Short mmCIF file of C-alpha atoms in Angstrom, two decimals:
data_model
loop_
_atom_site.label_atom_id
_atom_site.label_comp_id
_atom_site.label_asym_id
_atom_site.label_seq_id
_atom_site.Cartn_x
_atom_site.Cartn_y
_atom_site.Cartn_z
CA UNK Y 24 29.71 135.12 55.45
CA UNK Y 25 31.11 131.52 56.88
CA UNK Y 26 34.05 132.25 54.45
CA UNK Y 27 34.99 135.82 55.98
CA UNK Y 28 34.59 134.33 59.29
CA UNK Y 29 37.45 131.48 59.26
CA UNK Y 30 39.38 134.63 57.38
CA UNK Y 31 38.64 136.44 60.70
CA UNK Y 32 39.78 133.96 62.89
CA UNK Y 33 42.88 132.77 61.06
CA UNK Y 34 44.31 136.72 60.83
CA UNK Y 35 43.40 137.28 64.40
CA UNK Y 36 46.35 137.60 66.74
CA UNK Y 37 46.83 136.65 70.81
CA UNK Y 38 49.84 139.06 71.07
CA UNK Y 39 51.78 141.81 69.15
CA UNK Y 40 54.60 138.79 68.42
CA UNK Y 41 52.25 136.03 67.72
CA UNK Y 42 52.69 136.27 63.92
CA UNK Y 43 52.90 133.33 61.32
CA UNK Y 44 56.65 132.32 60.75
CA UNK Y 45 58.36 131.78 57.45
CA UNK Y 46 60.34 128.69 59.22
CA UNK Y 47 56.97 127.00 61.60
CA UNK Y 48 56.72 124.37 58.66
CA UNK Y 49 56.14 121.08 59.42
CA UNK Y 50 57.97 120.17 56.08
CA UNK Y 51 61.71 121.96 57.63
CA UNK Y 52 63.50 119.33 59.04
CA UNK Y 53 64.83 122.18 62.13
CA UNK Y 54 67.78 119.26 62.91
CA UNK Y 55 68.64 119.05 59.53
CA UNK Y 56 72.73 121.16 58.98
CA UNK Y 57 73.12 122.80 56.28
CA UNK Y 58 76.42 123.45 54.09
CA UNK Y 59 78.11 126.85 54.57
CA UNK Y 60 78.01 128.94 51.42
CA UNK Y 61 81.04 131.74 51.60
CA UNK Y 62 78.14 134.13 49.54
CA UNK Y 63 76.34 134.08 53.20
CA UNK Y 64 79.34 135.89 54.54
CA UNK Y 65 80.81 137.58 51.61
CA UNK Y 66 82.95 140.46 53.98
CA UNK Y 67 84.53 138.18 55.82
CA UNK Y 68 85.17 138.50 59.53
CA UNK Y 69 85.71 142.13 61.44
CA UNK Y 70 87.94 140.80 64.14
CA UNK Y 71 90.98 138.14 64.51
CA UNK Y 72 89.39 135.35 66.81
CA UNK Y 73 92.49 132.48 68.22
CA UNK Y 74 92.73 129.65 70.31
CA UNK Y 75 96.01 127.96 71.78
CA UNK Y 76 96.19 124.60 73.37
CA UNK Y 77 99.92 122.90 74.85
CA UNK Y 78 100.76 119.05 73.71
CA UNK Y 79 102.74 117.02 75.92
CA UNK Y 80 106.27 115.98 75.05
CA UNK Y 81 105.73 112.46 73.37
CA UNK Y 82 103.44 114.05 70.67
CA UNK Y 83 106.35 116.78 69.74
CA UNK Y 84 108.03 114.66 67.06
CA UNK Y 85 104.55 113.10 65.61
CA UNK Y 86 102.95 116.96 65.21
CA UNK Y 87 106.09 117.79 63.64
CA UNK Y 88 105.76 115.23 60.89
CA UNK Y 89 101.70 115.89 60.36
CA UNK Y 90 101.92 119.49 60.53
CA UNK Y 91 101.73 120.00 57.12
CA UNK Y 92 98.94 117.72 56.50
CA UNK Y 93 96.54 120.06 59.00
CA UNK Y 94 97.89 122.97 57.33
CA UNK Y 95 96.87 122.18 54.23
CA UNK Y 96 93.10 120.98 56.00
CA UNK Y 97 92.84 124.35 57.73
CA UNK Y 98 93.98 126.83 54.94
CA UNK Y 99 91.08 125.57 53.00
CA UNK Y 100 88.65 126.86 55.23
CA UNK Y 101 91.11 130.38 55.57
CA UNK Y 102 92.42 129.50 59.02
CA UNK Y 103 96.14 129.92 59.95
CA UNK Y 104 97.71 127.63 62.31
CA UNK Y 105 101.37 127.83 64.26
CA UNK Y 106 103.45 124.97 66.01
CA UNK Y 107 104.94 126.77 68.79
CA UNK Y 108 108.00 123.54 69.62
CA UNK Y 109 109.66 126.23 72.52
CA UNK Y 110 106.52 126.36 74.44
CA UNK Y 111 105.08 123.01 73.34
CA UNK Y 112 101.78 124.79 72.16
CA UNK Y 113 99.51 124.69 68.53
CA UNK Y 114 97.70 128.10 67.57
CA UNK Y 115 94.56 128.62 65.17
CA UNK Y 116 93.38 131.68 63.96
CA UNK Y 117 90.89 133.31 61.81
CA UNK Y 118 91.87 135.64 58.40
CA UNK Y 119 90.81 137.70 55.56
CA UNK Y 120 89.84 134.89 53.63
CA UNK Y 121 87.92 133.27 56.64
CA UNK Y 122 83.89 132.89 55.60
CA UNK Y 123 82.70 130.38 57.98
CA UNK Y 124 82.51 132.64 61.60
CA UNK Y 125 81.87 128.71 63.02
CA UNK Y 126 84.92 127.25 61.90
CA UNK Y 127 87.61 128.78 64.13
CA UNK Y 128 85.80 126.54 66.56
CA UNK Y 129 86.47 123.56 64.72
CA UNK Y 130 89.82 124.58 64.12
CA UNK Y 131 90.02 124.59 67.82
CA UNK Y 132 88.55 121.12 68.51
CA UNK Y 133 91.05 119.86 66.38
CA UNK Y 134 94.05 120.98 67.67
CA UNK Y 135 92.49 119.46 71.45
CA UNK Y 136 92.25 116.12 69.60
CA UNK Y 137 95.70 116.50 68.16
CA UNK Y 138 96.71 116.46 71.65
CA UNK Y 139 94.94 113.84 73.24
CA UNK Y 140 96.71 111.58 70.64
CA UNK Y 141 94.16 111.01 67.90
CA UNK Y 142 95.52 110.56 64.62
CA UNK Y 143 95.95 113.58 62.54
CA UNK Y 144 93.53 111.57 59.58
CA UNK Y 145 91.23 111.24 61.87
CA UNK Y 146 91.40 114.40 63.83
CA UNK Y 147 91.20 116.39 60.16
CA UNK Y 148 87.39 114.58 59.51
CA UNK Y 149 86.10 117.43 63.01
CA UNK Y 150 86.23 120.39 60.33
CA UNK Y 151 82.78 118.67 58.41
CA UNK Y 152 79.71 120.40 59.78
CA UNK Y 153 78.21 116.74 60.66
CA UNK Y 154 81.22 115.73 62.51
CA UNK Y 155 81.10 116.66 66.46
CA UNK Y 156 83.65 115.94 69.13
CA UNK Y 157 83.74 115.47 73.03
CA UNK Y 158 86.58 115.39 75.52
CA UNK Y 159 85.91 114.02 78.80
CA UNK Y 160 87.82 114.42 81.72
CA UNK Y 161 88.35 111.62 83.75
CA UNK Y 162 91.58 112.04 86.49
CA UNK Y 163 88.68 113.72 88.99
CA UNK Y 164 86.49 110.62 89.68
CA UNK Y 165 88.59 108.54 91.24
CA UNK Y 166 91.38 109.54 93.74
CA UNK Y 167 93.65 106.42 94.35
CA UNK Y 168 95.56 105.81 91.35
CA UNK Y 169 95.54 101.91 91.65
CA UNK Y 170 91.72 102.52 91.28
CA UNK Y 171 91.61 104.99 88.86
CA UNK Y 172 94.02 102.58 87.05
CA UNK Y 173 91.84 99.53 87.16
CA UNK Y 174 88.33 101.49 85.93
CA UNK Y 175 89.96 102.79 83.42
CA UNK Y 176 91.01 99.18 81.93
CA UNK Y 177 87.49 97.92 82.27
CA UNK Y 178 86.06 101.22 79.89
CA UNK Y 179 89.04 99.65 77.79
CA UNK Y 180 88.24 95.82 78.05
CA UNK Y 181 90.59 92.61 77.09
CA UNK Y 182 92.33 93.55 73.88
CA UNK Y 183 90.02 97.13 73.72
CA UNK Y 184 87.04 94.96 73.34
CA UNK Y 185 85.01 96.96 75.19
CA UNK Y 186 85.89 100.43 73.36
CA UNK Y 187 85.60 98.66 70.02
CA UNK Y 188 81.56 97.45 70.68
CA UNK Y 189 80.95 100.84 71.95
CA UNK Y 190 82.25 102.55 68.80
CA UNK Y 191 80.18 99.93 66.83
CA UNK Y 192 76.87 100.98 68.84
CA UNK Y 193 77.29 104.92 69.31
CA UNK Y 194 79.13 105.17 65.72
CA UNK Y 195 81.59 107.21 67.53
CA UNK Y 196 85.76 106.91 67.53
CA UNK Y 197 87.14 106.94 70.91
CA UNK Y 198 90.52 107.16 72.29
CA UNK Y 199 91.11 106.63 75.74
CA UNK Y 200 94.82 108.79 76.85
CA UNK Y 201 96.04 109.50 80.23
CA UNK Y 202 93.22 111.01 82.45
CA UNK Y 203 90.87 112.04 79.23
CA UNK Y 204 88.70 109.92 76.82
CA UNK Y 205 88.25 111.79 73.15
CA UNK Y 206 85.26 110.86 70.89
CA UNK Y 207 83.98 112.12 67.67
CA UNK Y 208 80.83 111.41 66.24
CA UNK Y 209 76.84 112.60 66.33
CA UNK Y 210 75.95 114.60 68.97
CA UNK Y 211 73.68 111.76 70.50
CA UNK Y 212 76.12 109.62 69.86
CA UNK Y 213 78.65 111.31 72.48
CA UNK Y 214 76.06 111.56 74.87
CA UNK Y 215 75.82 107.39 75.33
CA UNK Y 216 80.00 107.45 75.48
CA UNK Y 217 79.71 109.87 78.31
CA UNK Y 218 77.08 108.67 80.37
CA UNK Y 219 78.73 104.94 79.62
CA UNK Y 220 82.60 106.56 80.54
CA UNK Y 221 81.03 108.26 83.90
CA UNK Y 222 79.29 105.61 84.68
CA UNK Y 223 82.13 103.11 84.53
CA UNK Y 224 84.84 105.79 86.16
CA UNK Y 225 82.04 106.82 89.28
CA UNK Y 226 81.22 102.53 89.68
CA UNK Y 227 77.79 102.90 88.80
CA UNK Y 228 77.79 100.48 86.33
CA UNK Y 229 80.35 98.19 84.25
CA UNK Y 230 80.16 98.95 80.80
CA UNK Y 231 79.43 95.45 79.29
CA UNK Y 232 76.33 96.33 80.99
CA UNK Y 233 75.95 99.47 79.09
CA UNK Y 234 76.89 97.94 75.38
CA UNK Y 235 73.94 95.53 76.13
CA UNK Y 236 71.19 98.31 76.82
CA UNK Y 237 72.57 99.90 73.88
CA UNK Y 238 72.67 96.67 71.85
CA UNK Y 239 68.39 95.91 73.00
CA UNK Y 240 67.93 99.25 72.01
CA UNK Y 241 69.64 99.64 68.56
CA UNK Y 242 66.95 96.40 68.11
CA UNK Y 243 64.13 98.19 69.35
CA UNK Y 244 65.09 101.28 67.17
CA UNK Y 245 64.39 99.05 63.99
CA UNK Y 246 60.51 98.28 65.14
CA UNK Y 247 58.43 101.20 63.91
CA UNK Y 248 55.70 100.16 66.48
CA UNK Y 249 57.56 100.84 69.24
CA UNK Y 250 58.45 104.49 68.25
CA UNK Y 251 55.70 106.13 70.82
CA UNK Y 252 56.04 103.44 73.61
CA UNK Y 253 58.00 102.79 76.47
CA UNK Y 254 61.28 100.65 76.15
CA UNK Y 255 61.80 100.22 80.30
CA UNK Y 256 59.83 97.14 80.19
CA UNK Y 257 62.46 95.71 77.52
CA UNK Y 258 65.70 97.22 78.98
CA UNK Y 259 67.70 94.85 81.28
CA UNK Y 260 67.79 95.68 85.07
CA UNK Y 261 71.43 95.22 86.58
CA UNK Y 262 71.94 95.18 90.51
CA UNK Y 263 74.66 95.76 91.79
CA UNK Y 264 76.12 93.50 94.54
CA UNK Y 265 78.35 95.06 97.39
CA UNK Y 266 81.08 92.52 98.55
CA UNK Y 267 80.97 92.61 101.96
CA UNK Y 268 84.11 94.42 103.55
CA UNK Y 269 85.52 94.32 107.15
CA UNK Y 270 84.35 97.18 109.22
CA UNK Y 271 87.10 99.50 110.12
CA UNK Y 272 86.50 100.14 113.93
CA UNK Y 273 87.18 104.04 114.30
CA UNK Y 274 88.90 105.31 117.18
CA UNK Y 275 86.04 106.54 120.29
CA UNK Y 276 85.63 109.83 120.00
CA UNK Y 277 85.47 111.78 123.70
CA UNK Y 278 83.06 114.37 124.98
CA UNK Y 279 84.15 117.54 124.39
CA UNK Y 280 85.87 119.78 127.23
CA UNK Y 281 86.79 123.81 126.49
CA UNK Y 282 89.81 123.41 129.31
CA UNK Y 283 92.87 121.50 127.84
CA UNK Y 284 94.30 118.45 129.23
CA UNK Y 285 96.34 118.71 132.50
CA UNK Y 286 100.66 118.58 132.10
CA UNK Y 287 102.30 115.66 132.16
CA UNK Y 288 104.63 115.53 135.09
CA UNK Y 289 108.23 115.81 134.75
CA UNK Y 290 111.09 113.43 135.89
CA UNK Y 291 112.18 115.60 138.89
CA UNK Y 292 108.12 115.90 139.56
CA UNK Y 293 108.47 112.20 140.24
CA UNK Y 294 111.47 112.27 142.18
CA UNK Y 295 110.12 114.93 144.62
CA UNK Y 296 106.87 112.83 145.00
CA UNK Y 297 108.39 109.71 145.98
CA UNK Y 298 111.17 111.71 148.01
CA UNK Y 299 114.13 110.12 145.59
CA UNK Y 300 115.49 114.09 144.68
CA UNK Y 301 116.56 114.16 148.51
CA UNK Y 302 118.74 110.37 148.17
CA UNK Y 303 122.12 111.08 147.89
CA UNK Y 304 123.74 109.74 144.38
CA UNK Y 305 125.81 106.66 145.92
CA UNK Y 306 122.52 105.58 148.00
CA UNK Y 307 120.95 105.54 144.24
CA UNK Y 308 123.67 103.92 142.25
CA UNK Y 309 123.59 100.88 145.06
CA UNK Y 310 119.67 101.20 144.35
CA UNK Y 311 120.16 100.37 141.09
CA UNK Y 312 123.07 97.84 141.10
CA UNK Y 313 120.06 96.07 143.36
CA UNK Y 314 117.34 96.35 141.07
CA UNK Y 315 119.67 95.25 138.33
CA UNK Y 316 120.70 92.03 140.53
CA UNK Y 317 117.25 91.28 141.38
CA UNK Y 318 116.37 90.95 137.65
CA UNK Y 319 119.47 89.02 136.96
CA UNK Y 320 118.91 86.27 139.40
CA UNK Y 321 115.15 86.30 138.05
CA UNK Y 322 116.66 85.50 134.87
CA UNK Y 323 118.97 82.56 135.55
CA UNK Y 324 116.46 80.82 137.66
CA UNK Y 325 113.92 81.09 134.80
CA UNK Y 326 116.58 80.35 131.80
CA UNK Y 327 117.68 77.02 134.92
CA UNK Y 328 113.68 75.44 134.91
CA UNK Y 329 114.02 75.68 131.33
CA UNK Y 330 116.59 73.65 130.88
CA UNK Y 331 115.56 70.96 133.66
CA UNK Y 332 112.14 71.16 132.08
CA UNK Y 333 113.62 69.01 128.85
CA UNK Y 334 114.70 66.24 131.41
CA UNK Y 335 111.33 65.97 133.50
CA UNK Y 336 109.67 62.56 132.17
CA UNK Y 337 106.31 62.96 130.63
CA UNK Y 338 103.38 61.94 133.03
CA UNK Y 339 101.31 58.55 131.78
CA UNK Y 340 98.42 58.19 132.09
CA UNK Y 341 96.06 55.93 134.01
CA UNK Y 342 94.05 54.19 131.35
CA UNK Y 343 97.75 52.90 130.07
CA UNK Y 344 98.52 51.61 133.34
CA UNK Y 345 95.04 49.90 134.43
CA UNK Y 346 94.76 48.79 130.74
CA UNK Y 347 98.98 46.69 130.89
CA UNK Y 348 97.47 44.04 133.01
CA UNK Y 349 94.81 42.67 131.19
CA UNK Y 350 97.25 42.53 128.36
CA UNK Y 351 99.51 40.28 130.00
CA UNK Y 352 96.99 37.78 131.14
CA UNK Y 353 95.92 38.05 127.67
CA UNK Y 354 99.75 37.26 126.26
CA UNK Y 355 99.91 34.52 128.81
CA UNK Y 356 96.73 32.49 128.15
CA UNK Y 357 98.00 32.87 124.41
CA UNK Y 358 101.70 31.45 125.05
CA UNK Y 359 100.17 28.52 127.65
CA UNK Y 360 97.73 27.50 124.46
CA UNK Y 361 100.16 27.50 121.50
CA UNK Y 362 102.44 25.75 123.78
CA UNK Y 363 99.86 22.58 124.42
CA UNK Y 364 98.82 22.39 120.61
CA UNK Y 365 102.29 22.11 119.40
CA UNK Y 366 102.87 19.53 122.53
CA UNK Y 367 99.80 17.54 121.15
CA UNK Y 368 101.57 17.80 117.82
CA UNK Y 369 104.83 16.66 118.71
CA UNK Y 370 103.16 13.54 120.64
CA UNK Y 371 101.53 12.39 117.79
CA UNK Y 372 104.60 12.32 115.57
CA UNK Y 373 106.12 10.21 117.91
CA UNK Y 374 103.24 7.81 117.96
CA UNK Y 375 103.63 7.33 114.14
CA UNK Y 376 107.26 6.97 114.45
CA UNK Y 377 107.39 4.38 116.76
CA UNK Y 378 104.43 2.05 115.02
CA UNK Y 379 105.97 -1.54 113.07
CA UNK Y 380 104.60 -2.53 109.59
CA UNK Y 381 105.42 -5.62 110.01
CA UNK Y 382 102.73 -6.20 112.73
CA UNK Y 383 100.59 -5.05 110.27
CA UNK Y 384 101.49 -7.62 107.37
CA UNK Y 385 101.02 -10.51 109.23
CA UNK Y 386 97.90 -9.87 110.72
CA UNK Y 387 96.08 -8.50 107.50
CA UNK Y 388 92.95 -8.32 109.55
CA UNK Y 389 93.73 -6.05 112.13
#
């Protein structure tokens, strides 16, 4: 009876979908992609499926020469592809022989990665099931071009540095053109480059910081015990630091009035008002010859002090002038004292001079 029951309750159902599943298997790995076998799709497609993208100028002669290379790639799969050189534009589309209904997308990608300059070797590797790509627009972030110039060489780094650490970490290949960065990799692969490449283009955050929370947690990845736990307490913290900028002092804005601002009077307004319209014209020419004397004489008595000013002695002061006396007493006492010493001197040469030996010799004992 305890058999039938657990029967019972493992056939009983909540709802009229709630069935068991061929594919609710713990041992399916759901991430896992598989190959495409043509026998899935053995009619082919019902309907012609294409996709066009334009290539700027530069890449016209390089497409030319590796055209045959992603001919070859694409007819493989049963894709046909046209070089359009007229209207600078590549074509892919689907045919009879096309099995895969995914792989006009791929054909597309590639012909968007063709244009954004990646090497057609490189570019061919997007038609494998594994292989994903991401283009990422970055002209929109930034609207000064001297800034959009200068963020965009720090994703890049001295000597592409920068780029070549990220493709290390993410195992992606990146190629940063013009106002787009391309990458091809894993799909969470291309979800660090774009959070890194937005991050650097809105100034969030450089992206040397970036490689080295990817770098702590590549090492992290490779300790099983820290599979269910949190890695925040592991992860650096980066703040940022504002450099203090001058405050631009905007212009006062008034209150608001509905009537608009009264008219600004005219030239014969002001002549009425001060009664000038009335003068006759000779009365106002001499006016004027007046005013124009007035400012002339103004002139050469201002230009005349400037001159003179250059011949005006400078004023001295009064600490010079109480200070010259006490000098020259000084000086004096000085002159009165060298002049007695060299006196003394002199007298006493003339002492010695005028002294006889002789008195000396015969009275040996003086």
């Amino acid at each position: 009876m305890a058999d039938t029951g657990e029967v019972a309750e493992k056939t009983k159902h909540k709802g009229k979908h709630d069935k068991p599943k061929p594919w609710d298997d713990p041992s399916i790995d759901h991430w896992k992609v598989d190959k495409f076998d043509p026998s899935w799709n053995a009619g082919g497609m019902l309907e012609v499926s294409s996709f066009s993208t334009l290539f700027p100028e530069y890449r016209e002669k390089y497409l030319q020469e590796a055209w045959p290379v992603v001919k070859g790639a694409l007819k493989e799969h049963g894709i046909s592809c046209e070089l359009n050189l007229v209207e600078g534009s590549m074509t892919v589309s689907t045919t009879i022989k096309t099995k895969d209904p995914y792989i006009i997308m791929k054909a597309r990608d590639l012909i968007k990665l063709l244009s954004r300059s990646v090497p057609v070797h490189q570019a061919i590797k997007i038609l494998n099931d594994e292989m994903q790509c991401d283009i990422i627009k970055i002209g929109n972030f930034v609207s000064k071009r001297e800034r959009f110039v200068k963020r965009r060489q720090n994703l890049v780094g001295p000597n592409s540095s920068n780029l070549k650490a990220l493709e290390i970490l993410t195992g992606c290949y990146i190629v940063v053109q013009g106002n787009t960065v391309a990458a091809m990799g894993s799909f969470k692969g291309l979800k660090q480059v774009r959070k890194v490449v937005e991050d650097c283009m809105q100034n969030k955050l450089h992206p040397v910081y970036n490689i080295k929370i990817l770098m702590v947690k590549k090492e992290l990845a490779n300790d099983p015990r820290l599979a269910n736990e949190s890695w925040d307490r592991f992860l650096p913290k980066f703040k940022k630091n504002n450099v203090k900028r001058k405050k631009v002092k905007g212009k006062e804005k008034k209150p608001y009035t509905p009537f608009p601002p009264p008219p600004q009077p005219s030239k014969i307004d002001l002549e009425l008002e001060s009664g000038e319209y009335f003068v006759s014209n000779n009365k106002k020419l001499a006016k004027k010859w007046q005013e124009k004397q007035e400012k002339q004489a103004e002139k050469t008595s201002e230009n005349k002090r400037k001159r003179e000013a250059a011949f005006i002695p400078p004023k001295e002061s009064q600490k010079q002038e109480n200070a010259k006396p006490e000098d020259d007493n000084n000086d004096v006492a000085a002159m009165a004292m060298s002049l007695k010493k060299k006196a003394k001197e002199m007298g006493n040469k003339k002492a010695t001079k005028n002294t006889d030996p002789k008195k000396y010799i015969e009275n040996p004992e003086r």
